Coordinates of C-alpha atoms in Angstrom, one line a residue:
Chain A
M1 CA -10.9 -7.8 10.4
I2 CA -9.9 -5.5 7.5
T3 CA -11.1 -1.5 7.8
K4 CA -11.9 1.1 5.5
R5 CA -9.9 3.1 5.0
I6 CA -9.3 7.1 5.4
I7 CA -6.8 8.8 2.7
P8 CA -5.8 12.5 2.5
C9 CA -5.4 13.2 -0.4
L10 CA -1.9 16.0 -1.8
D11 CA -2.5 17.5 -5.1
V12 CA 0.8 18.6 -5.0
K13 CA 2.4 21.6 -7.7
D14 CA 5.7 22.7 -7.3
G15 CA 6.4 21.2 -4.7
R16 CA 3.7 22.4 -2.9
V17 CA 0.2 21.0 -1.9
V18 CA -3.1 22.4 -3.5
K19 CA -6.6 21.9 -4.1
G20 CA -8.7 22.9 -7.2
I21 CA -12.6 23.8 -7.5
N22 CA -13.2 20.9 -10.2
F23 CA -9.5 21.9 -10.9
V24 CA -9.5 25.1 -12.2
G25 CA -8.1 27.8 -9.1
L26 CA -6.0 26.2 -7.6
K27 CA -4.8 27.4 -3.8
E28 CA -1.6 27.3 -1.6
V29 CA -1.9 25.4 1.1
G30 CA 1.5 23.6 2.2
D31 CA 4.1 22.0 2.6
P32 CA 4.1 18.5 1.3
V33 CA 5.7 16.6 3.9
E34 CA 4.9 18.6 7.1
L35 CA 1.1 17.8 6.0
A36 CA 1.7 14.4 5.2
D37 CA 3.4 14.4 9.3
E38 CA 0.3 16.0 10.7
Y39 CA -1.7 13.9 8.6
Y40 CA 0.2 10.2 10.3
R41 CA -0.7 11.5 13.7
Q42 CA -4.1 12.3 13.3
G43 CA -4.6 8.8 12.3
A44 CA -4.9 9.0 8.5
D45 CA -4.8 5.4 6.9
E46 CA -2.4 6.1 3.8
L47 CA -2.2 9.1 1.2
V48 CA -1.7 9.7 -2.1
F49 CA 0.7 12.8 -3.4
L50 CA -1.1 13.1 -7.4
D51 CA 1.5 15.7 -9.1
I52 CA -1.4 17.4 -10.1
T53 CA 0.7 19.9 -13.1
A54 CA 3.0 16.5 -14.0
T55 CA 1.2 15.2 -17.1
H56 CA -0.2 18.8 -18.7
E57 CA 3.2 20.7 -18.2
H58 CA 6.0 17.2 -17.9
R59 CA 6.9 17.8 -15.2
S60 CA 8.9 15.6 -13.4
T61 CA 7.8 13.6 -10.3
M62 CA 8.3 14.1 -7.3
V63 CA 11.5 11.6 -6.2
H64 CA 12.3 14.9 -3.2
I65 CA 9.3 14.6 -1.7
V66 CA 9.0 11.3 -1.4
E67 CA 12.1 10.4 -0.3
K68 CA 11.4 13.2 2.4
T69 CA 8.0 11.6 3.8
A70 CA 9.6 8.3 3.3
E71 CA 11.7 9.0 6.4
K72 CA 9.1 11.1 8.6
I73 CA 5.8 9.0 8.0
F74 CA 5.9 5.3 8.8
M75 CA 1.7 4.5 6.9
P76 CA 1.7 3.6 2.8
F77 CA 1.8 6.2 0.2
T78 CA 0.7 6.4 -3.1
V79 CA 2.3 9.0 -5.9
G80 CA 0.8 9.4 -9.4
G81 CA 0.6 11.9 -11.3
G82 CA 2.8 12.2 -15.1
I83 CA 4.2 8.8 -13.9
K84 CA 5.2 7.2 -18.1
S85 CA 7.3 5.0 -18.0
V86 CA 8.3 1.8 -15.5
E87 CA 11.6 3.8 -14.9
E88 CA 9.5 6.1 -13.4
M89 CA 8.1 4.0 -11.6
Q90 CA 11.2 2.3 -10.0
K91 CA 12.3 5.4 -8.9
I92 CA 9.3 6.5 -7.2
L93 CA 8.8 3.2 -5.5
R94 CA 12.9 3.1 -4.6
A95 CA 12.3 6.7 -3.2
G96 CA 9.5 5.0 -0.8
A97 CA 6.2 4.8 -2.3
D98 CA 4.6 1.8 -1.6
K99 CA 2.2 2.7 -5.1
V100 CA 1.7 4.0 -8.2
S101 CA -0.9 6.0 -10.0
L102 CA -1.4 6.0 -13.5
N103 CA -3.6 8.0 -15.3
S104 CA -3.4 9.3 -18.9
A105 CA -0.5 7.4 -19.4
A106 CA -2.2 4.1 -18.5
V107 CA -4.9 5.3 -21.1
K108 CA -2.4 6.2 -23.8
N109 CA -0.3 3.0 -22.9
P110 CA -2.0 0.2 -21.8
D111 CA 0.9 -2.0 -21.9
L112 CA 3.0 0.1 -18.7
L113 CA -0.5 -1.1 -16.9
S114 CA 1.1 -5.0 -17.4
E115 CA 4.6 -4.1 -17.1
G116 CA 4.1 -2.2 -14.0
A117 CA 2.0 -5.2 -11.8
R118 CA 4.9 -7.9 -14.1
M119 CA 8.2 -6.2 -12.1
F120 CA 7.1 -4.4 -9.1
G121 CA 4.0 -6.7 -8.9
D122 CA -0.2 -6.4 -9.2
Q123 CA -1.3 -4.6 -5.6
C124 CA 2.2 -1.5 -6.4
M125 CA -0.2 -0.4 -9.7
V126 CA -2.8 2.3 -9.0
L127 CA -5.2 3.0 -12.0
A128 CA -6.4 6.6 -11.4
V129 CA -9.8 7.4 -13.4
D130 CA -11.2 11.0 -14.1
G131 CA -14.9 10.5 -15.2
K132 CA -17.9 12.5 -16.2
R133 CA -21.4 10.5 -16.7
R134 CA -22.7 11.1 -20.3
D135 CA -25.2 13.7 -21.3
D136 CA -26.9 11.0 -22.5
G137 CA -26.5 9.4 -18.9
S138 CA -26.0 6.2 -20.4
G139 CA -22.9 5.9 -18.7
W140 CA -18.9 7.7 -17.7
N141 CA -16.4 8.7 -19.9
V142 CA -12.9 8.5 -18.8
Y143 CA -11.0 12.3 -19.4
I144 CA -6.9 12.9 -19.4
H145 CA -5.1 15.0 -18.9
G146 CA -6.3 16.8 -15.0
G147 CA -9.7 16.4 -16.3
R148 CA -9.2 18.3 -20.0
I149 CA -9.4 15.5 -22.6
D150 CA -13.0 13.1 -22.8
T151 CA -11.3 10.1 -24.4
G152 CA -15.0 8.7 -25.3
I153 CA -14.3 6.3 -23.2
D154 CA -16.5 4.3 -21.2
A155 CA -14.8 4.3 -18.1
V156 CA -16.3 1.2 -16.2
E157 CA -14.8 -0.7 -19.7
W158 CA -11.8 0.7 -19.4
I159 CA -11.3 -0.1 -15.4
K160 CA -11.9 -3.5 -16.2
D161 CA -9.3 -3.7 -18.9
G162 CA -7.2 -1.7 -16.5
V163 CA -7.7 -4.6 -13.5
N164 CA -7.1 -7.2 -16.3
K165 CA -3.3 -5.6 -17.4
G166 CA -2.4 -5.5 -13.8
A167 CA -4.4 -2.8 -11.4
G168 CA -4.0 -3.6 -8.3
E169 CA -6.8 -0.6 -7.2
I170 CA -9.1 1.8 -8.5
L171 CA -9.0 5.1 -7.9
L172 CA -11.9 6.9 -8.7
T173 CA -12.5 10.6 -9.2
S174 CA -16.1 11.4 -10.4
M175 CA -16.1 15.0 -11.7
D176 CA -19.6 15.2 -12.0
A177 CA -18.8 15.6 -8.0
D178 CA -15.8 16.8 -7.3
G179 CA -15.5 20.1 -6.0
T180 CA -19.7 20.3 -5.6
K181 CA -19.3 19.0 -1.4
Q182 CA -22.6 17.4 -2.1
G183 CA -21.3 13.8 -1.5
Y184 CA -19.1 11.0 -3.6
D185 CA -20.8 9.9 -6.8
I186 CA -22.3 6.0 -5.5
A187 CA -23.7 5.5 -8.4
F188 CA -20.5 5.4 -10.1
L189 CA -18.3 4.1 -8.0
Q190 CA -21.1 0.7 -7.9
A191 CA -21.5 0.9 -12.1
V192 CA -17.1 0.0 -10.9
R193 CA -17.5 -2.4 -8.1
S194 CA -19.8 -4.0 -9.6
A195 CA -17.7 -5.0 -12.6
V196 CA -14.1 -5.5 -10.7
R197 CA -12.8 -6.8 -7.2
V198 CA -10.3 -5.4 -6.7
P199 CA -10.4 -1.6 -4.0
V200 CA -11.8 0.6 -5.2
I201 CA -10.8 4.4 -3.8
A202 CA -13.7 6.7 -4.2
S203 CA -12.2 10.5 -4.5
G204 CA -14.8 13.6 -5.3
G205 CA -17.2 15.1 -3.8
C206 CA -16.6 14.7 -0.3
G207 CA -17.9 17.5 1.5
R208 CA -19.1 16.1 5.4
L209 CA -19.3 13.5 7.8
E210 CA -22.1 11.8 6.4
H211 CA -20.5 11.1 3.2
F212 CA -17.9 9.3 4.3
A213 CA -20.7 7.2 6.5
E214 CA -23.0 6.7 3.3
V215 CA -20.0 5.6 0.7
F216 CA -19.0 3.1 2.8
E217 CA -22.2 1.3 4.4
K218 CA -23.6 1.7 0.8
D219 CA -20.4 -0.7 0.0
A220 CA -19.6 1.7 -2.7
A221 CA -15.7 1.9 -1.4
D222 CA -13.1 0.2 0.5
A223 CA -11.2 3.4 1.3
A224 CA -12.3 7.2 1.3
L225 CA -10.2 10.6 -0.1
A226 CA -10.0 13.8 0.1
A227 CA -8.4 16.6 -0.2
S228 CA -9.8 20.4 1.1
L229 CA -12.1 18.7 3.9
F230 CA -8.8 17.9 5.8
H231 CA -6.3 21.0 4.4
Y232 CA -8.1 23.2 5.9
G233 CA -8.9 21.5 9.2
E234 CA -13.1 21.1 8.4
L235 CA -12.4 18.0 9.6
T236 CA -9.2 15.4 11.3
V237 CA -9.1 12.3 10.4
G238 CA -9.6 11.2 13.7
T239 CA -12.7 12.8 13.5
V240 CA -14.2 11.4 10.3
K241 CA -12.9 8.0 11.8
E242 CA -14.5 8.5 15.8
Y243 CA -17.7 9.5 13.6
L244 CA -17.7 5.8 11.9
K245 CA -16.8 3.9 14.8
E246 CA -20.0 5.7 15.9
R247 CA -22.1 4.7 13.2
K248 CA -20.5 1.1 13.3
I249 CA -17.9 1.0 10.4
A250 CA -14.5 -0.5 10.2
V251 CA -11.8 1.9 11.4
R252 CA -8.2 1.7 12.7
I253 CA -8.3 3.8 15.4
Chain B
M1 CA 23.6 -4.0 11.9
I2 CA 21.0 -5.0 10.6
G3 CA 21.2 -5.5 7.0
I4 CA 19.0 -5.6 4.0
I5 CA 19.1 -8.0 1.7
D6 CA 19.4 -6.1 -2.0
Y7 CA 18.5 -8.4 -4.3
G8 CA 16.7 -6.3 -6.9
M9 CA 13.3 -6.0 -6.1
G10 CA 11.3 -4.5 -3.1
N11 CA 10.8 -1.3 -1.4
L12 CA 13.6 -0.9 0.2
R13 CA 14.5 2.9 1.5
S14 CA 11.4 1.9 3.3
V15 CA 12.9 -0.4 5.8
E16 CA 15.9 1.6 6.1
N17 CA 13.8 5.2 7.1
A18 CA 11.9 2.6 9.6
L19 CA 15.3 1.0 11.8
H20 CA 16.5 4.0 11.1
H21 CA 13.9 5.7 13.1
I22 CA 14.3 3.6 15.6
G23 CA 17.5 4.1 16.1
E24 CA 18.9 1.2 14.8
E25 CA 22.6 0.8 12.1
C26 CA 21.4 -0.9 8.6
M27 CA 22.8 -1.1 5.6
I28 CA 21.9 -2.2 2.0
S29 CA 23.2 -4.6 0.4
G30 CA 23.6 -7.6 -1.7
D31 CA 26.6 -8.7 -1.4
V32 CA 27.6 -11.8 0.5
Q33 CA 30.5 -11.7 2.5
E34 CA 28.9 -7.7 2.9
L35 CA 25.7 -9.1 4.7
E36 CA 27.6 -12.3 6.9
K37 CA 29.8 -9.5 8.0
C38 CA 26.1 -7.9 10.2
G39 CA 24.9 -9.6 13.1
K40 CA 20.8 -9.9 12.0
L41 CA 18.7 -10.1 8.1
I42 CA 16.2 -8.3 6.6
L43 CA 15.2 -9.8 3.6
P44 CA 11.4 -7.4 1.7
G45 CA 9.8 -7.5 -1.0
V46 CA 7.7 -6.3 -3.5
G47 CA 6.0 -8.1 -6.9
A48 CA 5.8 -11.5 -8.2
F49 CA 7.7 -14.6 -6.2
G50 CA 8.4 -15.7 -9.0
D51 CA 11.0 -12.7 -10.1
C52 CA 12.3 -12.8 -6.9
M53 CA 12.7 -16.3 -6.7
A54 CA 14.8 -15.7 -9.4
N55 CA 16.4 -12.9 -8.9
M56 CA 17.8 -14.3 -5.3
H57 CA 19.0 -17.0 -7.6
Q58 CA 20.4 -15.2 -9.7
R59 CA 22.8 -12.8 -7.1
G60 CA 23.8 -16.1 -5.7
L61 CA 21.7 -15.3 -2.0
A62 CA 19.2 -18.2 -1.8
G63 CA 21.5 -20.8 -0.7
P64 CA 23.2 -17.9 1.7
V65 CA 20.2 -17.0 3.2
K66 CA 19.0 -20.4 3.6
N67 CA 22.2 -21.5 4.8
W68 CA 21.9 -18.5 7.9
I69 CA 18.5 -19.0 8.8
D70 CA 19.5 -23.2 9.5
Q71 CA 22.3 -22.2 11.2
G72 CA 19.5 -20.2 13.3
K73 CA 20.4 -16.5 12.9
P74 CA 18.4 -13.6 13.3
L75 CA 15.9 -12.8 10.3
L76 CA 12.5 -10.4 9.7
G77 CA 11.4 -11.9 6.0
I78 CA 8.9 -8.7 5.0
C79 CA 6.2 -9.9 2.7
V80 CA 6.7 -11.4 -0.6
G81 CA 10.2 -11.2 1.7
M82 CA 8.2 -13.7 3.7
Q83 CA 6.5 -15.7 1.4
M84 CA 10.1 -16.7 -0.3
L85 CA 10.5 -18.7 3.5
F86 CA 7.8 -21.2 2.1
E87 CA 8.2 -24.1 0.5
E88 CA 6.6 -22.8 -3.1
S89 CA 3.8 -20.3 -4.8
E90 CA 1.2 -21.1 -6.7
E91 CA 1.7 -17.2 -8.2
K92 CA 1.7 -17.0 -11.2
G93 CA 2.6 -21.0 -11.9
I94 CA 4.0 -23.2 -9.5
H95 CA 8.0 -21.8 -8.0
P96 CA 10.1 -23.1 -4.9
G97 CA 10.8 -21.3 -2.5
L98 CA 13.6 -21.1 0.5
G99 CA 11.3 -24.2 2.5
V100 CA 12.8 -23.0 5.7
L101 CA 9.1 -22.5 6.9
K102 CA 6.3 -25.3 6.5
G103 CA 3.9 -24.6 3.7
R104 CA 3.1 -22.7 1.0
I105 CA 1.8 -19.5 -0.5
V106 CA -1.7 -19.8 -2.2
R107 CA -4.2 -16.9 -3.5
M108 CA -6.9 -16.1 -1.1
K109 CA -9.6 -17.5 -1.8
T110 CA -12.8 -14.9 -0.7
D111 CA -15.5 -12.8 -1.6
L112 CA -14.5 -9.5 -0.6
P113 CA -11.4 -7.5 -3.1
V114 CA -7.9 -9.2 -3.8
P115 CA -4.8 -8.2 -3.5
Q116 CA -6.2 -7.1 0.4
I117 CA -5.1 -3.6 0.2
G118 CA -5.2 -1.8 4.1
W119 CA -5.2 -2.1 8.2
N120 CA -6.0 -5.1 9.7
E121 CA -5.7 -6.0 13.3
L122 CA -3.1 -8.4 14.3
E123 CA -4.3 -10.9 16.3
K124 CA -2.5 -13.4 18.7
A125 CA -2.3 -16.5 17.5
K126 CA -0.6 -18.6 20.7
E127 CA 0.9 -15.8 24.0
H128 CA 4.1 -14.0 22.8
P129 CA 6.3 -12.0 24.4
L130 CA 6.7 -9.7 21.2
F131 CA 2.9 -8.4 22.5
A132 CA 2.7 -7.2 25.4
S133 CA 5.1 -4.4 22.9
L134 CA 1.5 -3.5 21.2
T135 CA -1.4 -1.6 21.9
P136 CA -4.1 -3.4 22.9
H137 CA -5.3 -4.5 19.5
P138 CA -3.1 -3.1 17.2
Y139 CA -3.5 -2.4 13.5
V140 CA -0.6 -3.7 10.7
Y141 CA -1.1 -3.0 7.0
Y142 CA -1.8 -5.6 4.9
V143 CA -1.2 -5.6 0.3
H144 CA -1.3 -8.5 -1.1
S145 CA -3.1 -11.6 -2.7
Y146 CA -1.4 -14.9 -1.5
C147 CA -0.6 -15.9 1.4
A148 CA 0.7 -19.0 3.2
E149 CA -1.6 -22.4 3.6
D150 CA -0.5 -25.8 5.7
Y151 CA 2.0 -23.6 7.4
D152 CA 2.6 -25.5 11.1
E153 CA 1.2 -23.9 13.4
A154 CA 3.5 -23.8 16.2
D155 CA 4.9 -21.2 14.1
L156 CA 2.1 -19.1 13.8
C157 CA 2.6 -15.8 15.5
G158 CA -0.2 -13.7 15.0
F159 CA -2.7 -14.0 12.3
S160 CA -5.3 -11.8 10.4
M161 CA -9.2 -12.0 9.2
Y162 CA -10.2 -11.2 5.9
G163 CA -13.2 -12.3 5.1
D164 CA -13.5 -16.2 6.3
V165 CA -10.3 -16.1 5.1
K166 CA -7.6 -16.4 8.4
V167 CA -4.3 -14.9 6.9
A168 CA -0.9 -16.3 8.6
G169 CA -0.1 -12.0 9.4
L170 CA 3.2 -13.2 12.0
M171 CA 5.3 -16.2 11.5
V172 CA 7.8 -16.3 14.3
R173 CA 10.2 -19.3 15.3
G174 CA 13.3 -18.9 17.3
N175 CA 15.2 -16.0 15.7
L176 CA 13.5 -16.0 12.8
M177 CA 10.5 -14.1 12.0
A178 CA 8.1 -13.7 8.8
A179 CA 5.4 -10.5 8.5
Q180 CA 3.1 -11.0 6.2
F181 CA 2.2 -7.4 6.9
H182 CA 4.9 -4.0 6.1
P183 CA 5.3 -3.6 9.8
E184 CA 8.1 -0.5 8.3
K185 CA 4.8 0.7 6.9
S186 CA 2.7 -0.6 10.2
G187 CA 2.4 2.7 12.1
E188 CA 3.7 2.8 16.1
D189 CA 3.3 -0.9 16.1
G190 CA 4.8 -1.3 13.5
L191 CA 8.1 -0.1 14.4
Q192 CA 7.8 -1.9 18.1
I193 CA 7.9 -5.1 16.3
L194 CA 11.2 -4.4 14.3
Q195 CA 12.2 -3.1 17.5
W196 CA 11.5 -6.7 19.0
F197 CA 13.1 -8.3 15.9
A198 CA 16.1 -5.7 16.4
K199 CA 16.5 -6.2 20.5
E200 CA 14.9 -9.4 21.1
T201 CA 16.3 -11.7 18.8
V202 CA 20.1 -12.9 18.9

């Protein structure tokens, strides 16, 4: 049986892992390669590296970190942040990453998704979407540039479009939930999940064990991502999986 | 020496890293003469089946790889590298494969999300000494939308259930091994499978 995935996310700035609270107030917490190795040993199912400054400050992505990580850990990982061309995708994938995630760049140039999917396969293309509920409550808008710009585009429609263009997986971050530790945004996740058939990774809002169980028990996601919870040692991946197993959720232990 | 076949597609670095980690010497090459000097070959693969096969032909690798297998020399196909060993695939049109394994590659028919992305248990299709080196319930990492059907049951060594779909996970026939999952990304059990290929095929 396929298992639900627990994915630590490493937000990387200048080669160090950081985690923002609602995308501001960054705190440095560690070396990405060391952390990746630690999570590998804890039994994480996958990792995500997000170069959070790449889009904003036009930094090149982290080929070097990818190479080092791929030498040490033998599990899949995704790299995102500032990837704007098929050539950049190729560099990251050849360095040892399994998937690339596109966020702002895909909004500006949706052909990137289809070009990448054609060259590397749909399964390499993760569409990362930062969404926020509209004030009138009618749905969610897509935000780009690390949540700084409201595109006015409906998130669910954009995700459907993205999957048609070749996204093999959706990494859905709720900006309303992110940093609150009040749980994943179930309504947003379910709206996306009922619109597309590719796997959905829940991101934003996880604060305790019950939140992992909730997102899976409500069948709102295939994988759950968390960052600060793990980085600050509040929970280990092992603890989360033992807990989920007790709740009869299929996990790899 | 294990040769990793470079035909311009796929995550070659990860396979190389995993082999180095288990202490195996390896080289990445797209040159037939260089590859023929190796004792064993690995055929990786990421991307669309048709593109992978087209690249294999363009680079003059399809014939030599088929010959290699026909001569009974050890080869491990991974993911699309596994799929190419079958007769044909229906991914984005019908494309012929190398045809060294019976069967065809079809889109997975399931209500679950496609692609299958994640860790799934590799269950025994038959008793095989390989399983002795794995944990009692090995999990392996899959990323794929297509899988083999109408294959020869005798070739099937391990499978995984994805909803109602029985995914041919690991095929073994003599010195020919083929994994739909990524052993190089499947943690310690994955490394053990690579180790088995490195040590036990001759």
